[in-house]
PDB file of C-alpha atoms and ligand atoms in Angstrom:
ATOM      1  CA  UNK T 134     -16.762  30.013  -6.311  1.00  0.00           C
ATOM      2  CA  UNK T 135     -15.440  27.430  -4.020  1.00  0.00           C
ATOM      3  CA  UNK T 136     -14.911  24.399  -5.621  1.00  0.00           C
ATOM      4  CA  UNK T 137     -14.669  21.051  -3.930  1.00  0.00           C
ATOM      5  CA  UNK T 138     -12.044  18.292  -5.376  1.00  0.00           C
ATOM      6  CA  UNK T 139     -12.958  14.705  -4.297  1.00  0.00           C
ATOM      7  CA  UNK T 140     -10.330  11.669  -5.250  1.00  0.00           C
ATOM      8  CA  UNK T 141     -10.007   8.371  -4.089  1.00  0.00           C
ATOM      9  CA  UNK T 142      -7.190   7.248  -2.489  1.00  0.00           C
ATOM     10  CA  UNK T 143      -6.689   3.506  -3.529  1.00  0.00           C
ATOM     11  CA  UNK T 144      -5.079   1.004  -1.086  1.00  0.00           C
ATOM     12  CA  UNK T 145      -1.909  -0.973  -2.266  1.00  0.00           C
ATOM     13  CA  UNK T 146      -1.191  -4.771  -1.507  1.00  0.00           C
ATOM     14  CA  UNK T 147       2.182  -6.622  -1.562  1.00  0.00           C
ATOM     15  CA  UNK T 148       2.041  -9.248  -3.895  1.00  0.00           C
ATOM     16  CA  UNK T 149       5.830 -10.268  -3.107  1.00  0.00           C
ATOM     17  CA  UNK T 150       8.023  -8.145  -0.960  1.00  0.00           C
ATOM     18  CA  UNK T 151      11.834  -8.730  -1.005  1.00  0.00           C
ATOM     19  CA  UNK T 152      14.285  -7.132   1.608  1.00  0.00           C
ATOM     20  CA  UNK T 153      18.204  -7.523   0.642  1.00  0.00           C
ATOM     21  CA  UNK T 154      20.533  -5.526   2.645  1.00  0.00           C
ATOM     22  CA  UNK T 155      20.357  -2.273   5.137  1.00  0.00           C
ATOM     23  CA  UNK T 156      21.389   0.837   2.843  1.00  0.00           C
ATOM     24  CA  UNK T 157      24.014   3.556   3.869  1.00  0.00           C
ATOM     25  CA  UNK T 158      20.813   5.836   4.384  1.00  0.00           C
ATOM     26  CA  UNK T 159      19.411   3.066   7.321  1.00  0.00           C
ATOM     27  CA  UNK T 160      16.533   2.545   4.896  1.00  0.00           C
ATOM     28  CA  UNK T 161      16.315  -1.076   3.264  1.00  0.00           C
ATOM     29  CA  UNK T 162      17.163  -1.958  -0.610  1.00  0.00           C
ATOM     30  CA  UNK T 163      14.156  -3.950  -1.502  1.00  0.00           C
ATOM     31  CA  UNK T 164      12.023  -5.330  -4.988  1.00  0.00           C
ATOM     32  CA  UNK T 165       7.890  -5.656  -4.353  1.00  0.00           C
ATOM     33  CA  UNK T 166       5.084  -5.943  -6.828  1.00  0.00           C
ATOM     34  CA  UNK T 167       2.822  -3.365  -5.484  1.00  0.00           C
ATOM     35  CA  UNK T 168      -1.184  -3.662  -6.871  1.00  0.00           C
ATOM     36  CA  UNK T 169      -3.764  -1.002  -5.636  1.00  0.00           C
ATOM     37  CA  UNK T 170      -7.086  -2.705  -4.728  1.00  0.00           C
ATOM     38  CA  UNK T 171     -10.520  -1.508  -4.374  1.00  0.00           C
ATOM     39  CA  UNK T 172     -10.586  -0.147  -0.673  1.00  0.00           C
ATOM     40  CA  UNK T 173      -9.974   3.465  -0.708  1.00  0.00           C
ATOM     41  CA  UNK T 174     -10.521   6.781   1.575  1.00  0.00           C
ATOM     42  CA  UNK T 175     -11.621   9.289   0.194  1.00  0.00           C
ATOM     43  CA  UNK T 176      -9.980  13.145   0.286  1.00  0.00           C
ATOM     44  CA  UNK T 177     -12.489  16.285   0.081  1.00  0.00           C
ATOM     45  CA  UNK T 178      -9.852  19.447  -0.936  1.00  0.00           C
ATOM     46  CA  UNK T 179     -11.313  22.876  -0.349  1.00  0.00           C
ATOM     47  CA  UNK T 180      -9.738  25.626  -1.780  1.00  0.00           C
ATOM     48  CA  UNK T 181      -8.154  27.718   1.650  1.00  0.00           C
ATOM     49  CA  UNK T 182      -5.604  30.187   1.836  1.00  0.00           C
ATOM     50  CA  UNK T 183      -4.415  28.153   5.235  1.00  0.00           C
ATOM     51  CA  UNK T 184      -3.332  24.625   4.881  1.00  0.00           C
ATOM     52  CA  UNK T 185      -5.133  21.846   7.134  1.00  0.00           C
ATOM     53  CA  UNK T 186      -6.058  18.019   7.196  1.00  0.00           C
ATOM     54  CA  UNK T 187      -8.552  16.222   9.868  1.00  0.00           C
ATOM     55  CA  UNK T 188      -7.262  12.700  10.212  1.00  0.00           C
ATOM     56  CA  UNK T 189      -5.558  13.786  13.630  1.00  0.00           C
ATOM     57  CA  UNK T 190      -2.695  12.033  13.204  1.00  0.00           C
ATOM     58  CA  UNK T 191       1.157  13.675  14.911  1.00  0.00           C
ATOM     59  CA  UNK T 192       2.563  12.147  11.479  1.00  0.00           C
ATOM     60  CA  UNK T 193       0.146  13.326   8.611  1.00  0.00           C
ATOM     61  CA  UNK T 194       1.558  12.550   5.473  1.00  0.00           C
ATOM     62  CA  UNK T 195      -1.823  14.546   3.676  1.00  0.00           C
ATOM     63  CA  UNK T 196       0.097  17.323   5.404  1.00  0.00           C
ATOM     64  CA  UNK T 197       4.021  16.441   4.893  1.00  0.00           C
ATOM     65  CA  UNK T 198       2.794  16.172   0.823  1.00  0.00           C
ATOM     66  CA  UNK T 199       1.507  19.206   0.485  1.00  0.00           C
ATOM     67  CA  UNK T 200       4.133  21.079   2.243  1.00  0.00           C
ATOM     68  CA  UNK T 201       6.606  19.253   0.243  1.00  0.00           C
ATOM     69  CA  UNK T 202       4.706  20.205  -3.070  1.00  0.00           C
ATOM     70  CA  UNK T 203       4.465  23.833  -2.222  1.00  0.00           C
ATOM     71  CA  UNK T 204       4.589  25.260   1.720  1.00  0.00           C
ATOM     72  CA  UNK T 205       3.216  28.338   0.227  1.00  0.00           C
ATOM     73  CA  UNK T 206       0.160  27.548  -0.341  1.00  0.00           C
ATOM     74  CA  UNK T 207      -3.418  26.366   1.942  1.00  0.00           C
ATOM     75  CA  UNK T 208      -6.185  23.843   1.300  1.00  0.00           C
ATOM     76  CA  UNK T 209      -8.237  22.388   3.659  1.00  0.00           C
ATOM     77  CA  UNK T 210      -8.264  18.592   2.974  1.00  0.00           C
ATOM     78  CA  UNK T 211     -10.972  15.948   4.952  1.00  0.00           C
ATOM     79  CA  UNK T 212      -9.923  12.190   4.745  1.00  0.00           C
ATOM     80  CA  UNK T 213     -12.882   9.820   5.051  1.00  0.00           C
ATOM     81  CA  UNK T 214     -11.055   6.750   6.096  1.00  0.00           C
ATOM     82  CA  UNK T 215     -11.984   3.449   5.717  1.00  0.00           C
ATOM     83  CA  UNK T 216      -8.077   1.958   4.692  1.00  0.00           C
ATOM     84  CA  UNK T 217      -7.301   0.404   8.012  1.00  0.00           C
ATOM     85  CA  UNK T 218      -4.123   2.879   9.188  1.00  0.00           C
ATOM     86  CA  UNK T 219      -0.998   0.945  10.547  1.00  0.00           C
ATOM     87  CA  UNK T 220      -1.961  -1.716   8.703  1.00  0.00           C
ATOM     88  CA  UNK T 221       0.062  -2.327   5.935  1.00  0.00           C
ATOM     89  CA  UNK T 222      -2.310  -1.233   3.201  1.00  0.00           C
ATOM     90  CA  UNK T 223      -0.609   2.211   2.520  1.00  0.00           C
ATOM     91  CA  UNK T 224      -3.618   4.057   3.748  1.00  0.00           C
ATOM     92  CA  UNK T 225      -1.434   7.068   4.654  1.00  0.00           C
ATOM     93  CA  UNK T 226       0.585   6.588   1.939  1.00  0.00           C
ATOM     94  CA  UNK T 227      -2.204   6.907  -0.641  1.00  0.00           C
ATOM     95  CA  UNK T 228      -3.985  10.012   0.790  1.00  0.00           C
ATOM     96  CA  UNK T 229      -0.314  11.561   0.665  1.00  0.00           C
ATOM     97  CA  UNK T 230      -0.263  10.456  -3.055  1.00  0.00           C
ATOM     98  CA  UNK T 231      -4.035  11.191  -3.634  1.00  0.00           C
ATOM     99  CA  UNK T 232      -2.923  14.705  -2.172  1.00  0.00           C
ATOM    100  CA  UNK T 233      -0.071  15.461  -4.280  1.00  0.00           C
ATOM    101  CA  UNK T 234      -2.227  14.591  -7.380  1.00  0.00           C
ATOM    102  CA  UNK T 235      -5.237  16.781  -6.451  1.00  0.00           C
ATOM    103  CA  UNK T 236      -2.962  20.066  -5.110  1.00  0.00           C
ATOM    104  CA  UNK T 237      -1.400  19.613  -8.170  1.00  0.00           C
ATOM    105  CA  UNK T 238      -3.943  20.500 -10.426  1.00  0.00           C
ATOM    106  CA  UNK T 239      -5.852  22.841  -7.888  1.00  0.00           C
ATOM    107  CA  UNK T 240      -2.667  24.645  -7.517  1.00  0.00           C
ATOM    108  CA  UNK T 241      -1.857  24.821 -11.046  1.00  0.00           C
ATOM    109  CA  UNK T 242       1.329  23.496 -10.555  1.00  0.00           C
ATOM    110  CA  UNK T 243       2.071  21.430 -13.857  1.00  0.00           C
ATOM    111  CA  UNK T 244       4.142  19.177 -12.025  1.00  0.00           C
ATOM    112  CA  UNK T 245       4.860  15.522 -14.239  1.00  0.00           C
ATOM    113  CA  UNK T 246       3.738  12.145 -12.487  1.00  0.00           C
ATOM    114  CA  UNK T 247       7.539  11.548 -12.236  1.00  0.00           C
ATOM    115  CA  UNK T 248       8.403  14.761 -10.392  1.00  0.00           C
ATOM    116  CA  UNK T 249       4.864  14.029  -8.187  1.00  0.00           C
ATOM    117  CA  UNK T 250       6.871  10.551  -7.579  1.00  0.00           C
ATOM    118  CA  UNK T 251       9.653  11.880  -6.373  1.00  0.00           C
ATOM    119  CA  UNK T 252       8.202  14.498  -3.886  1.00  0.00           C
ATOM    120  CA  UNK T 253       6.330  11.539  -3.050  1.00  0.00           C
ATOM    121  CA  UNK T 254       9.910   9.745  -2.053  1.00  0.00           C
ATOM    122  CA  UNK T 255      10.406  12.682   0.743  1.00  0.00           C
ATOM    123  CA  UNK T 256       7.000  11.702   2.392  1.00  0.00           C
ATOM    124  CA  UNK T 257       7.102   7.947   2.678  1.00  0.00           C
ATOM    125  CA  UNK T 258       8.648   5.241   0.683  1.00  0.00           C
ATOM    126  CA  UNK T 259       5.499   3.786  -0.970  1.00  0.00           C
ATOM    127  CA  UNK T 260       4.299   7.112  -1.928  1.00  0.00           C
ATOM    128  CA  UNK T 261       6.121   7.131  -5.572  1.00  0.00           C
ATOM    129  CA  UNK T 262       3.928   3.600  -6.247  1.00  0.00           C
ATOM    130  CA  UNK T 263       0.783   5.337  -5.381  1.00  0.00           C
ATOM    131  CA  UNK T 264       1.220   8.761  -7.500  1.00  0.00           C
ATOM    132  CA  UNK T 265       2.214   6.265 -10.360  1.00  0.00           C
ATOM    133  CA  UNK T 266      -1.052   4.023  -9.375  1.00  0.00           C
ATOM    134  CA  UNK T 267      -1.611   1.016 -10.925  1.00  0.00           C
ATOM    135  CA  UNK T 268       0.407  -1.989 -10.408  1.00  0.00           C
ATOM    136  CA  UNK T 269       4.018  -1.420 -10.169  1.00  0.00           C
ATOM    137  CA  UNK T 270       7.256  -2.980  -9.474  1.00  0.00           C
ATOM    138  CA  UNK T 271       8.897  -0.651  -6.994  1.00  0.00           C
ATOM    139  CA  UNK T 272      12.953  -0.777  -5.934  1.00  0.00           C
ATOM    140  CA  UNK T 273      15.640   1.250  -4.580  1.00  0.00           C
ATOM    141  CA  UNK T 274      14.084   2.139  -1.072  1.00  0.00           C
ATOM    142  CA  UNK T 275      10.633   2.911  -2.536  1.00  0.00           C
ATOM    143  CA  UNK T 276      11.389   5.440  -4.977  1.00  0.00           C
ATOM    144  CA  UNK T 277      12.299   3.795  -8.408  1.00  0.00           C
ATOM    145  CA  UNK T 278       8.790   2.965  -9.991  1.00  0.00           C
ATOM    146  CA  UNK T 279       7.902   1.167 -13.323  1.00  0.00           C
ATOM    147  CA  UNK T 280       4.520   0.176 -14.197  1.00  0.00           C
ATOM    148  CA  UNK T 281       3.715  -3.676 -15.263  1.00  0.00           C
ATOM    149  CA  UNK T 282       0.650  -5.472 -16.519  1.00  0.00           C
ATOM    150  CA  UNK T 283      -1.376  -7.612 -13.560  1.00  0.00           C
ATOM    151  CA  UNK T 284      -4.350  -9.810 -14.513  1.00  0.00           C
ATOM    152  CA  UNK T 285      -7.756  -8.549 -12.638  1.00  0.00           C
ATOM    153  CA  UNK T 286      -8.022 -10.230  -9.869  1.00  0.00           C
ATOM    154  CA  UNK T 287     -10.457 -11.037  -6.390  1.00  0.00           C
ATOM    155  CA  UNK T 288      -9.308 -11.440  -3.207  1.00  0.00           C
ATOM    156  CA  UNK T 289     -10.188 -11.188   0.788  1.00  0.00           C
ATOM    157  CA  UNK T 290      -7.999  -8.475   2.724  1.00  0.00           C
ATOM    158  CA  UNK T 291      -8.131  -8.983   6.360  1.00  0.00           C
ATOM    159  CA  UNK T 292      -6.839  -7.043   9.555  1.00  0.00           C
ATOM    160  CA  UNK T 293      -6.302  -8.420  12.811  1.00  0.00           C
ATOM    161  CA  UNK T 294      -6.943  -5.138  14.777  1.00  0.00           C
ATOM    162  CA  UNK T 295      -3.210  -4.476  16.121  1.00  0.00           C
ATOM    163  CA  UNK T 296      -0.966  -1.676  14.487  1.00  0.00           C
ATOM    164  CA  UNK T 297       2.533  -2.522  13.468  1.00  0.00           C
ATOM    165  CA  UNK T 298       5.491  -0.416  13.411  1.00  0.00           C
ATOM    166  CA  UNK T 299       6.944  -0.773   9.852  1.00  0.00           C
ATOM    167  CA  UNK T 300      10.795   0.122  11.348  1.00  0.00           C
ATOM    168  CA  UNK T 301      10.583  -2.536  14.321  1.00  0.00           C
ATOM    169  CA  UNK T 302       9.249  -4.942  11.652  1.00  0.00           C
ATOM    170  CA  UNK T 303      12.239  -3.998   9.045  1.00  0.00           C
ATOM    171  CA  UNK T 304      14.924  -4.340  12.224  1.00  0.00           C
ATOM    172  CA  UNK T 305      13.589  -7.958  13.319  1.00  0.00           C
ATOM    173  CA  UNK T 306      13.889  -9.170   9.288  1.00  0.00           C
ATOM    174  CA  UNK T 307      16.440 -10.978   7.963  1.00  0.00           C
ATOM    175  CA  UNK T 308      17.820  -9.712   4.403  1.00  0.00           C
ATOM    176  CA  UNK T 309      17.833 -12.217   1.271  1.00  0.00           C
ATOM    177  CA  UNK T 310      20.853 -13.012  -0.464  1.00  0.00           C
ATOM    178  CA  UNK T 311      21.249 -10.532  -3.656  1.00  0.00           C
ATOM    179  CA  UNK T 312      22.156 -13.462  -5.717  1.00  0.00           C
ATOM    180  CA  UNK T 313      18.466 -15.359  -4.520  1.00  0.00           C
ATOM    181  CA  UNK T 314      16.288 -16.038  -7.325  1.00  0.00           C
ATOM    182  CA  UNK T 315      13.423 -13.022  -7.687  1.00  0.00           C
ATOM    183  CA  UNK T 316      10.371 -13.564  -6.151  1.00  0.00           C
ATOM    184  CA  UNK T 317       8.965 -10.602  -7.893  1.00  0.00           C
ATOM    185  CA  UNK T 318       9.792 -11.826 -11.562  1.00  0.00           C
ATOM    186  CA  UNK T 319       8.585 -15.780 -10.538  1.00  0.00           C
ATOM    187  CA  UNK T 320       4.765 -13.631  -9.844  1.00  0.00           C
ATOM    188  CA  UNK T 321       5.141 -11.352 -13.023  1.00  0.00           C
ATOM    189  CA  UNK T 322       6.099 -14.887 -14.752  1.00  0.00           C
ATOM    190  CA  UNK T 323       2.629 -16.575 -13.044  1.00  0.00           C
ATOM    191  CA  UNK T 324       0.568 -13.342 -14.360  1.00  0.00           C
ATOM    192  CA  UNK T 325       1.643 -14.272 -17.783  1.00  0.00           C
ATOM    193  CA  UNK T 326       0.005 -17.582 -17.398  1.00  0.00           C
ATOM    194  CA  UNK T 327      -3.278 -16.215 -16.253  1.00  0.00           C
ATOM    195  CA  UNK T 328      -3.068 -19.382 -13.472  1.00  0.00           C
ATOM    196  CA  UNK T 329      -4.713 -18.428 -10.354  1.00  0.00           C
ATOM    197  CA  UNK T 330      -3.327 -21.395  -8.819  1.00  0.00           C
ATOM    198  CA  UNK T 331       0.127 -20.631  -9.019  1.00  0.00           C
ATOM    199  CA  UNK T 332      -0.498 -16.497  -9.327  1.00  0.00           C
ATOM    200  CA  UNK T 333      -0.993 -17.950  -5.506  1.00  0.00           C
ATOM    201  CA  UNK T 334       1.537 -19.683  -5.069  1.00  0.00           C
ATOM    202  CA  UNK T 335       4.000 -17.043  -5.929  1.00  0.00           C
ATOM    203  CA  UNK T 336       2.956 -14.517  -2.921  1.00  0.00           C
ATOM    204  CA  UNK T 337       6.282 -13.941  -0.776  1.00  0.00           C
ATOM    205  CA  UNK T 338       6.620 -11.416   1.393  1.00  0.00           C
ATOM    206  CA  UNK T 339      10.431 -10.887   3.607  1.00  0.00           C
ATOM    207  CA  UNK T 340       8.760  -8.706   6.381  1.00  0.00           C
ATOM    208  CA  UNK T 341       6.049 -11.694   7.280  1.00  0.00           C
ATOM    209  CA  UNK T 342       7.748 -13.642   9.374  1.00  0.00           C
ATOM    210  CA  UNK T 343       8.962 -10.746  11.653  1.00  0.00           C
ATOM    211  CA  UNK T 344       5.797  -9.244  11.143  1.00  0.00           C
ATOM    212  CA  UNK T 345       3.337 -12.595  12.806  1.00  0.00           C
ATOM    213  CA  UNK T 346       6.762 -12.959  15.416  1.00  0.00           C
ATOM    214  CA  UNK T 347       5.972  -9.680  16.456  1.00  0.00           C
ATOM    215  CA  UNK T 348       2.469  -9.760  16.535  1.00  0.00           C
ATOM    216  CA  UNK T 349       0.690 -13.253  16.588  1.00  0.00           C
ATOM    217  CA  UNK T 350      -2.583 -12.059  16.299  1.00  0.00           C
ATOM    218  CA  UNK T 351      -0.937 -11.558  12.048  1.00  0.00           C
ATOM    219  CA  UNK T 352      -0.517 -15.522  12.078  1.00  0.00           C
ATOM    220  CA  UNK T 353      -3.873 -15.917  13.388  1.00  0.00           C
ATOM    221  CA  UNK T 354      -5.390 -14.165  10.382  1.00  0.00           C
ATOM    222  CA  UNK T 355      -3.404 -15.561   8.110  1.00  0.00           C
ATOM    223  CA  UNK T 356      -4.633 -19.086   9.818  1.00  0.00           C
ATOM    224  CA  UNK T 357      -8.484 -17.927   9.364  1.00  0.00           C
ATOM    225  CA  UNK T 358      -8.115 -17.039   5.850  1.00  0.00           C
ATOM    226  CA  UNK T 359      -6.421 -20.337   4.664  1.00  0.00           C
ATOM    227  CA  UNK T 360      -8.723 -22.133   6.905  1.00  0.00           C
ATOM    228  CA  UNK T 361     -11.671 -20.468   4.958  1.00  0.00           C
ATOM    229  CA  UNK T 362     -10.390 -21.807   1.534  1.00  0.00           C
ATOM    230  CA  UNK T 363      -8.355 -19.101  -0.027  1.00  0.00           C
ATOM    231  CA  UNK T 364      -5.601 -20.306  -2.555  1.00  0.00           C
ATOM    232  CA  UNK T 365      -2.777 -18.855  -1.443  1.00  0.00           C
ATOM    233  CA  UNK T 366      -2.227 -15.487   1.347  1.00  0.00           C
ATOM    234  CA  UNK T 367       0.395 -13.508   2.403  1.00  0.00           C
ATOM    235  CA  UNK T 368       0.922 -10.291   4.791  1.00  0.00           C
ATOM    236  CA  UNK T 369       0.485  -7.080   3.184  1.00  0.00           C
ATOM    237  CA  UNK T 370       3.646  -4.972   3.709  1.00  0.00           C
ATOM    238  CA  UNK T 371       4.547  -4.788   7.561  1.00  0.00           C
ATOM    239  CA  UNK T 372       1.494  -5.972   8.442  1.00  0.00           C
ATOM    240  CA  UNK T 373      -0.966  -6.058  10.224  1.00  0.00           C
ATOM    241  CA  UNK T 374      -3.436  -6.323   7.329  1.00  0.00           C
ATOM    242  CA  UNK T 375      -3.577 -10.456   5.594  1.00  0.00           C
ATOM    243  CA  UNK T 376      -4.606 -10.419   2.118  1.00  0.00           C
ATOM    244  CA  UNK T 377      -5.424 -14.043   0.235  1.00  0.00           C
ATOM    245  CA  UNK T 378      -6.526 -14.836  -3.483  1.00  0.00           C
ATOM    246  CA  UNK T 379      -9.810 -16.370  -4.298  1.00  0.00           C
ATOM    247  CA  UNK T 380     -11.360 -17.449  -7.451  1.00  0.00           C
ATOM    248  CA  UNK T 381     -14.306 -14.955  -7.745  1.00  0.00           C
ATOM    249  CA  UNK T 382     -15.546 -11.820  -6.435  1.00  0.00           C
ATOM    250  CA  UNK T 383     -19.052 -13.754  -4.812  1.00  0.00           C
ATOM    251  CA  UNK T 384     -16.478 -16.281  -3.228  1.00  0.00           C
ATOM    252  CA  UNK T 385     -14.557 -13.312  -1.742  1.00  0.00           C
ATOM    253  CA  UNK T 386     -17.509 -11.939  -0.226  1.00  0.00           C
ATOM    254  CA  UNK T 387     -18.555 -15.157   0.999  1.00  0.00           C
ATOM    255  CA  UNK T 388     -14.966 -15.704   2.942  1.00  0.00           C
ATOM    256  CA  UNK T 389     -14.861 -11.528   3.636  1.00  0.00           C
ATOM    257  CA  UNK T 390     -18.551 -12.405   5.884  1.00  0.00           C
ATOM    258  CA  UNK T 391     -17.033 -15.390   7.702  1.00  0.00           C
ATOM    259  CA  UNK T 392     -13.929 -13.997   9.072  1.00  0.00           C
ATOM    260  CA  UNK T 393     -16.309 -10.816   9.783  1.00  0.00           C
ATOM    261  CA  UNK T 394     -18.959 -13.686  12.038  1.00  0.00           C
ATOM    262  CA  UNK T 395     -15.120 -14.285  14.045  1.00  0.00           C
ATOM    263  CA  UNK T 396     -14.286 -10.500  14.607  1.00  0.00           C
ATOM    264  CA  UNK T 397     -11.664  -9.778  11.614  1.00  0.00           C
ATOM    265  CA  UNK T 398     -12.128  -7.000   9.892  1.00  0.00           C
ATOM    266  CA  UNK T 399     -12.745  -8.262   6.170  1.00  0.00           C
ATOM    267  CA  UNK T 400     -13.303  -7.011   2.778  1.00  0.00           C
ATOM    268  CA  UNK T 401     -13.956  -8.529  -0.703  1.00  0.00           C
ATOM    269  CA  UNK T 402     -11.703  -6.718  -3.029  1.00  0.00           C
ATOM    270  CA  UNK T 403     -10.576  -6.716  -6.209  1.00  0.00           C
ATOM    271  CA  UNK T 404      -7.542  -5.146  -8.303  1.00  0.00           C
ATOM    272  CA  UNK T 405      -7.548  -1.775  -9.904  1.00  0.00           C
TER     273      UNK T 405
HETATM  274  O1  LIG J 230       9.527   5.564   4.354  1.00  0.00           O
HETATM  275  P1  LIG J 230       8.667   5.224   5.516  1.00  0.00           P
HETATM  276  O2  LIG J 230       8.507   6.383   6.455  1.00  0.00           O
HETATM  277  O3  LIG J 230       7.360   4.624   5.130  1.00  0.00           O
HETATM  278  O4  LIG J 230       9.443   4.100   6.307  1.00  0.00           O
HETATM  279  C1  LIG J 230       9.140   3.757   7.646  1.00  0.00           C
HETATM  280  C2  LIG J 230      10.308   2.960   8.241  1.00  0.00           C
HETATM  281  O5  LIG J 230      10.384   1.686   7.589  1.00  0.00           O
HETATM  282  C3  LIG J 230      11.659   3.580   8.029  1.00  0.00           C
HETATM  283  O6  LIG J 230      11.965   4.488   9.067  1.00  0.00           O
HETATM  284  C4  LIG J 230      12.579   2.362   8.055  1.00  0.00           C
HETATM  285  O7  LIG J 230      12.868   1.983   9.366  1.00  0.00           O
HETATM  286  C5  LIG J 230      11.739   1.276   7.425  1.00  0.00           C
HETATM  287  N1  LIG J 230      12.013   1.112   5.978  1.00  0.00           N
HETATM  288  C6  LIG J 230      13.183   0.499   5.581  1.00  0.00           C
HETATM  289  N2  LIG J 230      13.438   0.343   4.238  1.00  0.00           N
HETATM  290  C7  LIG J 230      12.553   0.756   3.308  1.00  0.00           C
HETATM  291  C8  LIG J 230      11.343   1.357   3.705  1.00  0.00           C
HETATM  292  C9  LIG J 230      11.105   1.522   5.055  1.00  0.00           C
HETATM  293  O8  LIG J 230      14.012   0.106   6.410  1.00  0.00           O
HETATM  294  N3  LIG J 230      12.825   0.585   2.021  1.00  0.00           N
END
């Protein structure tokens, strides 16, 4: 009997995103709080003995995960997307992970999370956060993982329409100083106090201000979503996608239908 494996693949935002210096392997060194949030595609796996994906993209990390989790074997995987790709939300990067989770146990592999993570590391850098899932601290390039506690949480997620290109976004930024204070353990800190206000407050992201330089249309959105009363809004990861906290899920669909009313593309989300 054939039978059909359905996961989710959860989105990720960038609560704080910190870039310190180019590494010998071009990649760069960096510390982010990484939170999935409730927008997700979703991945159909059909047992096949030929392997094959339908998003139609030249780079398809569904495919690059499963050949790096066994090239011997087939599936045929369908990808309902609704994660805005090139947008800074990991779409691609969680239907990789979402991948390397389901072929795992429809192959009978019996691989750990940790080894998943780190077959994750040869598809994309933010795969390892997503095969861990839930909200993580991730360093090195991407690849070292550990899981931390983040208060639930509403917000508005936002994309401008344009696609960025996360290497010419990296090459325009401007490393921090190693000996900086951490902008990842100042948001950890404002999680421990439950405050919303300063939870807010302590959203930094490194690749921003290349990001809207590069692309105004990513200022603009950030614009519309302070204008419409969130408490505090960063990019999401290279961009192009604007994320920004709000006190309640009803006031985050309230803000979500506004910026839709002015062409964004908008969701209400919450944490996962
Ligand atoms: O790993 P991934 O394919 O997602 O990275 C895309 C590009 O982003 C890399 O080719 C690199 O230019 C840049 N990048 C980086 N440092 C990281 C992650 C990505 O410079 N830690």
């Amino acid at each position: 009997m054939m039978t059909t494996t359905r996961i989710e693949a959860f989105a990720k935002a960038n609560f704080t995103l910190e870039v310190y210096g180019k590494r010998v392997d071009g990649y760069h060194a960096l510390r982010s709080l990484v939170v999935p949030i409730s927008l997700s595609d979703t991945l159909e796996i059909v047992p096949s003995a030929a392997l094959s994906s339908d998003t139609g993209y030249a780079d398809d990390l569904v495919l690059k995960a499963a050949r790096a989790l066994d090239p011997s074997r087939g599936a045929e995987i369908r990808v309902t997307k609704r994660i805005p790709a090139g947008g800074g939300l990991g779409g691609g990067s969680a239907d990789a992970a979402a991948a390397l989770v389901a072929l795992n146990e429809m192959w009978n592999l019996g691989r750990s999370r940790e080894e998943l993570c780190e077959i994750g590391a040869q598809v994309g850098s933010d795969v390892p956060a997503l095969v861990l899932g839930g909200p993580v601290v991730m360093q090195g390039r991407g690849e070292v993982v550990d899981r931390v506690a983040c208060p639930p949480l509403d917000f508005v997620v936002a994309n401008p329409g344009v696609h960025t290109s996360t290497r010419e976004v990296y090459a325009h930024c401007t490393p921090r100083d190693l000996a900086a204070s951490s902008a990842t353990e100042a948001c950890l800190a404002a999680f421990e106090t439950g405050d919303l206000g300063r939870i807010a407050a302590s959203f930094v992201n490194d690749l921003a201000l290349p990001a809207c330089r590069l692309h105004p249309e990513i200022s603009d959105a950030l614009a519309s979503l302070r204008t419409a009363g969130v408490l505090g809004a960063t990019v999401s990861g290279s961009g192009s996608s604007v994320f920004g906290l709000v006190e309640s899920a009803a006031r985050a669909m309230e803000i979500a239908e506004s910026l839709g009313k002015k062409g964004l593309s908008a969701w209400a989300v919450h944490t996962m």
